[in-house]
Short mmCIF file of C-alpha atoms and ligand atoms in Angstrom, two decimals:
data_model
loop_
_atom_site.label_atom_id
_atom_site.label_comp_id
_atom_site.label_asym_id
_atom_site.label_seq_id
_atom_site.Cartn_x
_atom_site.Cartn_y
_atom_site.Cartn_z
CA MET A 1 -24.13 25.76 -31.67
CA ARG A 2 -23.44 23.11 -29.03
CA ILE A 3 -20.26 23.55 -27.02
CA SER A 4 -19.19 20.08 -28.12
CA GLU A 5 -19.44 21.27 -31.74
CA LYS A 6 -17.41 24.34 -30.95
CA LEU A 7 -14.78 22.12 -29.34
CA SER A 8 -14.71 19.87 -32.39
CA ARG A 9 -14.23 22.78 -34.77
CA SER A 10 -11.73 24.85 -32.85
CA GLY A 11 -9.96 22.17 -30.77
CA ASN A 12 -10.19 24.35 -27.71
CA LEU A 13 -12.53 25.67 -25.03
CA ASP A 14 -12.11 28.26 -22.31
CA LYS A 15 -12.86 27.64 -18.67
CA LYS A 16 -16.43 28.86 -18.76
CA GLU A 17 -17.25 26.69 -21.76
CA LEU A 18 -15.60 23.65 -20.17
CA VAL A 19 -17.65 24.07 -16.99
CA GLU A 20 -20.81 24.39 -19.03
CA LEU A 21 -20.03 21.29 -21.07
CA LEU A 22 -19.15 19.28 -17.95
CA SER A 23 -22.34 20.24 -16.18
CA SER A 24 -24.80 19.77 -19.03
CA PHE A 25 -23.47 17.22 -21.55
CA ASP A 26 -25.74 14.57 -23.01
CA GLY A 27 -25.43 11.51 -25.24
CA LYS A 28 -25.31 13.64 -28.37
CA ASP A 29 -22.31 15.56 -27.02
CA LEU A 30 -20.53 12.26 -26.32
CA GLU A 31 -21.16 11.22 -29.94
CA ILE A 32 -19.89 14.49 -31.36
CA ILE A 33 -16.79 14.41 -29.17
CA SER A 34 -16.08 10.73 -29.85
CA GLU A 35 -16.10 11.29 -33.60
CA GLU A 36 -13.69 14.20 -33.44
CA ALA A 37 -11.44 12.56 -30.83
CA ILE A 38 -11.03 9.49 -33.06
CA GLU A 39 -10.32 11.72 -36.06
CA ARG A 40 -7.60 13.62 -34.22
CA ARG A 41 -6.05 10.47 -32.76
CA LYS A 42 -5.92 9.03 -36.30
CA ARG A 43 -4.07 12.07 -37.59
CA PHE A 44 -1.18 11.35 -35.24
CA TYR A 45 -1.29 7.65 -34.47
CA GLY A 46 -3.40 6.05 -37.19
CA ASP A 47 -5.16 2.94 -35.93
CA ARG A 48 -2.34 1.96 -33.60
CA ILE A 49 -2.84 1.03 -29.97
CA PHE A 50 0.20 0.76 -27.69
CA LEU A 51 0.57 -1.76 -24.90
CA ARG A 52 2.60 -1.16 -21.71
CA GLY A 53 3.40 -3.87 -19.21
CA LEU A 54 2.55 -2.63 -15.72
CA LEU A 55 4.81 -4.01 -12.99
CA GLU A 56 3.70 -3.02 -9.50
CA ILE A 57 6.99 -3.18 -7.64
CA SER A 58 5.93 -2.19 -4.10
CA ASN A 59 2.80 -1.31 -2.16
CA TYR A 60 4.69 0.38 0.65
CA CYS A 61 4.03 4.12 0.66
CA LYS A 62 5.19 6.93 2.88
CA ASN A 63 2.30 9.13 1.79
CA ASP A 64 -1.22 9.17 3.13
CA CYS A 65 -3.42 10.32 0.24
CA TYR A 66 -7.02 10.09 1.42
CA TYR A 67 -8.24 8.28 -1.70
CA CYS A 68 -5.55 5.66 -2.14
CA GLY A 69 -5.87 2.05 -1.03
CA ILE A 70 -2.15 1.66 -0.30
CA ARG A 71 -1.82 4.82 1.80
CA ARG A 72 0.55 4.59 4.75
CA SER A 73 -2.14 4.48 7.44
CA SER A 74 -4.17 1.69 5.88
CA THR A 75 -4.11 -1.46 7.99
CA CYS A 76 -5.97 -3.45 5.33
CA VAL A 77 -2.89 -3.91 3.17
CA LYS A 78 -0.51 -6.86 3.14
CA ARG A 79 2.68 -5.02 2.23
CA TYR A 80 5.22 -6.38 -0.25
CA ARG A 81 8.16 -5.17 -2.23
CA LEU A 82 9.83 -6.94 -5.15
CA ASP A 83 13.59 -7.17 -4.82
CA LYS A 84 15.78 -5.81 -7.55
CA GLU A 85 16.62 -9.12 -9.23
CA LYS A 86 12.91 -10.00 -9.34
CA ILE A 87 12.01 -6.65 -10.90
CA VAL A 88 14.62 -7.14 -13.61
CA SER A 89 13.59 -10.71 -14.40
CA GLU A 90 9.89 -9.78 -14.53
CA ALA A 91 10.56 -6.73 -16.71
CA LEU A 92 12.59 -8.82 -19.12
CA ARG A 93 9.49 -10.89 -19.90
CA ALA A 94 8.05 -7.86 -21.70
CA PRO A 95 9.50 -8.38 -25.20
CA SER A 96 8.32 -11.97 -25.48
CA LEU A 97 4.87 -10.84 -24.30
CA GLY A 98 4.83 -8.32 -27.16
CA LEU A 99 5.19 -5.31 -24.84
CA GLY A 100 7.61 -2.56 -25.88
CA THR A 101 7.39 -0.64 -22.60
CA VAL A 102 7.51 -1.62 -18.95
CA VAL A 103 6.03 0.69 -16.35
CA LEU A 104 7.63 0.32 -12.91
CA GLN A 105 4.97 1.60 -10.54
CA GLY A 106 4.90 1.66 -6.76
CA GLY A 107 4.03 3.64 -3.69
CA GLU A 108 6.58 6.20 -2.54
CA ASP A 109 8.86 3.64 -0.96
CA PRO A 110 12.25 4.98 0.14
CA TRP A 111 13.63 1.41 0.18
CA TYR A 112 14.19 2.00 -3.55
CA ASP A 113 17.04 4.47 -3.32
CA ASP A 114 18.69 5.94 -6.39
CA GLU A 115 21.42 3.35 -6.45
CA THR A 116 18.96 0.45 -6.37
CA LEU A 117 16.72 1.94 -9.06
CA SER A 118 19.69 2.87 -11.26
CA TRP A 119 20.96 -0.70 -11.03
CA ILE A 120 17.51 -2.02 -12.02
CA ILE A 121 17.19 0.36 -14.97
CA ARG A 122 20.73 -0.30 -16.24
CA GLU A 123 20.28 -4.03 -15.92
CA ILE A 124 17.00 -4.00 -17.91
CA LYS A 125 18.43 -1.70 -20.58
CA GLY A 126 21.69 -3.64 -20.77
CA ARG A 127 19.88 -6.89 -21.41
CA ALA A 128 16.98 -5.60 -23.53
CA PRO A 129 17.87 -2.18 -24.96
CA GLU A 130 14.72 -2.13 -27.08
CA ILE A 131 12.44 -1.81 -24.02
CA ALA A 132 11.29 1.67 -23.02
CA ILE A 133 11.19 2.16 -19.25
CA THR A 134 8.51 4.25 -17.62
CA LEU A 135 8.71 5.08 -13.92
CA SER A 136 5.70 5.84 -11.74
CA LEU A 137 7.24 6.24 -8.30
CA GLY A 138 5.99 9.58 -7.09
CA GLU A 139 7.83 12.68 -5.96
CA ARG A 140 11.63 12.48 -5.76
CA SER A 141 14.42 15.03 -5.77
CA LYS A 142 15.78 16.63 -8.93
CA GLU A 143 19.07 14.80 -8.39
CA SER A 144 17.22 11.53 -8.18
CA TYR A 145 15.21 12.15 -11.35
CA GLU A 146 18.46 13.09 -13.10
CA LYS A 147 20.28 9.95 -11.99
CA LEU A 148 17.42 7.72 -13.08
CA PHE A 149 17.24 9.44 -16.46
CA GLU A 150 20.99 9.03 -16.95
CA SER A 151 20.60 5.37 -16.06
CA GLY A 152 18.20 4.97 -18.98
CA ALA A 153 14.67 5.70 -17.78
CA ASP A 154 12.63 7.15 -20.64
CA ARG A 155 9.33 8.29 -19.18
CA TYR A 156 7.73 9.28 -15.89
CA LEU A 157 4.09 9.24 -14.79
CA LEU A 158 3.08 11.65 -12.07
CA ARG A 159 -0.53 12.81 -12.01
CA GLN A 160 -1.13 16.27 -10.64
CA GLU A 161 -4.36 14.83 -9.11
CA SER A 162 -5.85 18.31 -8.75
CA ILE A 163 -4.26 21.57 -9.82
CA THR A 164 -6.75 23.51 -7.67
CA ARG A 165 -4.94 24.12 -4.37
CA LYS A 166 -8.05 23.96 -2.23
CA HIS A 167 -9.17 20.69 -3.79
CA TYR A 168 -5.68 19.15 -3.71
CA ARG A 169 -5.64 19.87 0.00
CA MET A 170 -8.95 18.01 0.45
CA LEU A 171 -7.42 14.91 -1.13
CA HIS A 172 -4.06 14.97 0.69
CA PRO A 173 -2.62 15.70 4.13
CA GLU A 174 -1.16 19.13 4.72
CA SER A 175 2.42 17.90 4.19
CA GLN A 176 1.72 17.10 0.53
CA LYS A 177 1.66 20.21 -1.61
CA ILE A 178 0.48 20.85 -5.15
CA GLU A 179 3.47 23.19 -5.58
CA ASP A 180 5.84 20.24 -5.00
CA ARG A 181 3.90 18.14 -7.46
CA VAL A 182 4.06 20.79 -10.16
CA ARG A 183 7.75 21.42 -9.49
CA CYS A 184 8.43 17.71 -9.97
CA LEU A 185 6.49 17.70 -13.25
CA MET A 186 8.45 20.66 -14.57
CA THR A 187 11.76 19.17 -13.47
CA LEU A 188 10.97 15.87 -15.16
CA LYS A 189 10.18 17.65 -18.40
CA GLU A 190 13.33 19.80 -18.24
CA ILE A 191 15.48 16.72 -17.71
CA GLY A 192 14.06 15.20 -20.89
CA TYR A 193 11.63 12.56 -19.73
CA GLN A 194 8.43 11.98 -21.63
CA VAL A 195 6.08 13.03 -18.86
CA GLY A 196 2.59 11.90 -17.96
CA ALA A 197 0.24 14.09 -15.92
CA GLY A 198 -3.42 13.52 -15.14
CA PHE A 199 -6.15 13.25 -12.56
CA MET A 200 -9.10 11.26 -11.27
CA VAL A 201 -12.66 12.06 -12.32
CA GLY A 202 -15.24 12.26 -9.56
CA SER A 203 -12.81 12.34 -6.66
CA PRO A 204 -14.52 13.57 -3.48
CA PHE A 205 -15.28 17.32 -3.37
CA GLN A 206 -14.26 17.80 -7.01
CA SER A 207 -16.31 20.47 -8.79
CA ASP A 208 -16.70 20.97 -12.53
CA GLU A 209 -14.57 24.06 -12.12
CA ASP A 210 -11.80 21.94 -10.60
CA ILE A 211 -12.00 19.58 -13.58
CA ALA A 212 -11.87 22.52 -15.98
CA ASN A 213 -8.75 23.77 -14.18
CA ASP A 214 -7.11 20.37 -14.60
CA ILE A 215 -8.01 20.18 -18.29
CA LEU A 216 -6.56 23.65 -18.82
CA PHE A 217 -3.45 22.81 -16.79
CA ILE A 218 -2.84 19.84 -19.08
CA LYS A 219 -3.24 22.02 -22.16
CA HIS A 220 -0.82 24.57 -20.73
CA PHE A 221 1.78 22.13 -19.36
CA GLY A 222 1.84 20.02 -22.53
CA PRO A 223 2.52 16.54 -21.16
CA HIS A 224 3.43 13.65 -23.48
CA MET A 225 0.94 11.36 -21.78
CA VAL A 226 -2.24 11.90 -19.81
CA GLY A 227 -3.65 9.44 -17.27
CA ILE A 228 -7.32 9.95 -16.53
CA GLY A 229 -9.59 7.48 -14.76
CA PRO A 230 -12.60 7.53 -12.47
CA PHE A 231 -12.15 7.77 -8.71
CA ILE A 232 -13.12 4.45 -7.14
CA HIS A 233 -13.57 4.09 -3.38
CA ALA A 234 -10.91 2.09 -1.55
CA GLU A 235 -11.24 0.13 1.66
CA GLY A 236 -9.30 1.42 4.63
CA THR A 237 -9.27 5.02 3.44
CA PRO A 238 -11.14 8.10 4.72
CA PHE A 239 -13.03 8.03 1.40
CA GLU A 240 -14.09 4.38 1.58
CA LYS A 241 -17.78 5.25 1.68
CA MET A 242 -17.63 7.92 -1.01
CA ALA A 243 -19.36 7.50 -4.38
CA ASP A 244 -17.33 6.38 -7.38
CA GLY A 245 -16.70 8.67 -10.32
CA SER A 246 -19.04 8.47 -13.31
CA LEU A 247 -18.12 6.44 -16.38
CA GLU A 248 -19.84 8.88 -18.77
CA LYS A 249 -18.06 11.88 -17.34
CA THR A 250 -14.70 10.14 -17.48
CA LEU A 251 -15.37 9.27 -21.12
CA LEU A 252 -16.39 12.83 -21.91
CA ILE A 253 -13.18 14.14 -20.37
CA LEU A 254 -11.01 11.64 -22.24
CA GLY A 255 -12.53 12.91 -25.47
CA VAL A 256 -12.08 16.55 -24.53
CA VAL A 257 -8.44 15.94 -23.58
CA ARG A 258 -7.77 14.10 -26.87
CA ILE A 259 -9.31 16.90 -28.92
CA MET A 260 -7.43 19.63 -27.05
CA ASN A 261 -4.12 17.68 -27.06
CA PRO A 262 -4.27 15.54 -30.20
CA ALA A 263 -0.71 14.17 -30.04
CA VAL A 264 -0.77 12.82 -26.47
CA LEU A 265 -0.66 9.19 -25.49
CA LEU A 266 -3.88 8.54 -23.62
CA PRO A 267 -4.45 5.28 -21.76
CA ALA A 268 -7.81 3.64 -21.32
CA THR A 269 -7.01 3.15 -17.65
CA THR A 270 -7.50 0.08 -15.50
CA ALA A 271 -9.88 2.07 -13.28
CA LEU A 272 -12.12 2.51 -16.32
CA SER A 273 -12.36 -1.28 -16.72
CA ALA A 274 -12.93 -1.60 -12.98
CA LEU A 275 -16.06 0.53 -13.32
CA SER A 276 -17.51 -1.41 -16.26
CA PRO A 277 -16.44 -4.39 -18.40
CA GLU A 278 -16.86 -2.22 -21.49
CA GLY A 279 -15.10 0.77 -19.93
CA ARG A 280 -11.82 0.24 -21.68
CA ASP A 281 -13.36 -0.17 -25.14
CA GLU A 282 -15.49 2.91 -24.54
CA GLY A 283 -12.30 4.76 -23.61
CA LEU A 284 -10.75 3.81 -26.95
CA LYS A 285 -13.83 5.24 -28.68
CA MET A 286 -13.15 8.54 -26.92
CA GLY A 287 -9.62 8.78 -28.30
CA ALA A 288 -7.56 6.68 -25.88
CA ASN A 289 -4.73 4.73 -27.53
CA VAL A 290 -2.80 2.97 -24.76
CA ILE A 291 -3.63 -0.11 -22.68
CA MET A 292 -1.53 -1.25 -19.76
CA PRO A 293 -1.80 -4.99 -19.15
CA ASN A 294 -0.71 -5.96 -15.66
CA ILE A 295 2.40 -8.17 -15.55
CA THR A 296 2.92 -8.13 -11.76
CA PRO A 297 3.37 -11.64 -10.30
CA ARG A 298 0.00 -13.01 -9.11
CA LYS A 299 0.79 -13.13 -5.43
CA GLU A 300 1.74 -9.46 -5.24
CA ARG A 301 -0.79 -8.24 -7.81
CA LYS A 302 -3.70 -9.00 -5.51
CA GLU A 303 -2.13 -6.86 -2.77
CA TYR A 304 -1.75 -3.79 -5.00
CA ASN A 305 -5.22 -2.34 -4.62
CA LEU A 306 -5.36 1.39 -5.17
CA TYR A 307 -9.16 0.94 -5.24
CA GLU A 308 -11.85 -1.76 -5.04
CA GLY A 309 -12.73 -4.05 -7.91
CA LYS A 310 -9.44 -4.06 -9.76
CA PRO A 311 -10.09 -6.55 -12.59
CA ASP A 312 -8.90 -10.02 -11.63
CA VAL A 313 -7.54 -11.65 -14.77
CA LYS A 314 -7.65 -15.42 -14.54
CA LEU A 315 -5.55 -16.11 -17.64
CA GLU A 316 -1.77 -16.32 -17.66
CA ASP A 317 -0.17 -13.10 -18.92
CA GLU A 318 0.66 -14.59 -22.29
CA GLU A 319 -2.87 -15.82 -22.91
CA HIS A 320 -4.39 -12.63 -21.56
CA ILE A 321 -2.31 -10.43 -23.84
CA LYS A 322 -2.97 -12.65 -26.86
CA ALA A 323 -6.71 -12.42 -26.19
CA LEU A 324 -6.43 -8.65 -25.75
CA VAL A 325 -4.61 -8.29 -29.09
CA ARG A 326 -7.24 -10.41 -30.85
CA HIS A 327 -9.99 -8.33 -29.26
CA LEU A 328 -8.38 -5.05 -30.33
CA GLU A 329 -7.84 -6.30 -33.87
CA LYS A 330 -11.47 -7.30 -34.08
CA LEU A 331 -12.38 -3.74 -33.15
CA GLY A 332 -10.26 -2.53 -36.08
CA TYR A 333 -7.13 -1.41 -34.25
CA LYS A 334 -3.53 -2.36 -34.97
CA VAL A 335 -1.54 -3.32 -31.91
CA ASP A 336 1.92 -1.81 -31.94
CA GLY A 337 4.49 -3.85 -30.03
CA GLY A 338 7.18 -1.15 -30.27
CA ARG A 339 8.21 1.44 -27.69
CA GLY A 340 5.30 3.65 -28.61
CA ASP A 341 6.94 7.01 -27.99
CA SER A 342 4.78 10.09 -27.68
CA LEU A 343 4.43 12.36 -30.71
CA VAL A 344 4.16 15.44 -28.51
CA GLY A 345 7.12 17.59 -29.58
N1 5AD B 401 -9.42 5.53 -7.45
C1 5AD B 401 -8.94 5.78 -8.69
N2 5AD B 401 -7.66 6.06 -8.93
C2 5AD B 401 -6.81 6.07 -7.89
N3 5AD B 401 -5.50 6.32 -7.80
C3 5AD B 401 -5.11 6.19 -6.53
N4 5AD B 401 -6.15 5.86 -5.77
C4 5AD B 401 -7.23 5.79 -6.58
C5 5AD B 401 -8.60 5.52 -6.39
N5 5AD B 401 -9.08 5.26 -5.18
C6 5AD B 401 -4.73 6.79 -8.95
C7 5AD B 401 -4.05 8.11 -8.63
C8 5AD B 401 -2.58 7.78 -8.88
C9 5AD B 401 -2.64 6.58 -9.78
C10 5AD B 401 -1.41 5.71 -9.75
O1 5AD B 401 -3.74 5.86 -9.30
O2 5AD B 401 -4.50 9.11 -9.52
O3 5AD B 401 -1.88 8.83 -9.48
#
């Protein structure tokens, strides 16, 4: 029996099987996995796809991750930060755009202290209580995470990037530690956030064993959301000449993650569309059920480049989202404009 068939039947694989699948999969495996991933997604979420409005609030970052286009040492970046009133007014566009969640994402920018972020969150929630707020602002203290949760933040995205210590160290400077990352993830969960973990596929020096470790970490940690996209080289980084991750492998892994964690929310990430125009739709066929349209103001959006080739949408947000909804409906999905909470218990 193929390993992909075993995965489909049992919903689980051990490390050795994962490594074997990752190193030898073919088109038939992708078909088998796609079918089961869709089946399992259906069991929890039906045909619904959830949209999140992504607001990129700042491209300042105190970290120096080797892969990331907005790393501190990059001189190629025109830095910006949105002030708090601007963040609130942009976030409040979400309901009329048909988006039930806003994701406030940025580099690790200490300018946004707890007081500032709490004010922003309270203001958004006070004026549009129906919006779910997701934060994607990196590592912060337990006290900070607590304050932001009390202020009304619902969810937090923080990818582990690589659970394998040796590999994590090859992607980050010495001062950044996988232990800190994992501690943050556990703290966020304890506090009561819906938590998103995840990793890049095809990041430099990543082995199939590393990927297997990350897949197993996700299974063990039990996040509510999982962000997985291909690594894409970024100008001004030590990895700028490195090869991009593979679309097929990213798709395979999305399917495996859906089958092993059927109740998670799984975005078809922007990086997937950056790699191929069909990337996002292919992601949905592998069990993804979230899309995150960008709602950052134009001027700043073009400066928020984690990697090369971020899709440049010409349409206004409203038109873009309308076209996206029409496209998804044509593919047979139902677009859910609600909060889209995770069904992971
Ligand atoms: N390619 C793909 N994804 C990247 N990220 C950062 N840099 C890159 C890159 N060069 C991802 C990281 C981070 C998320 C916000 O974006 O995994 O967690």
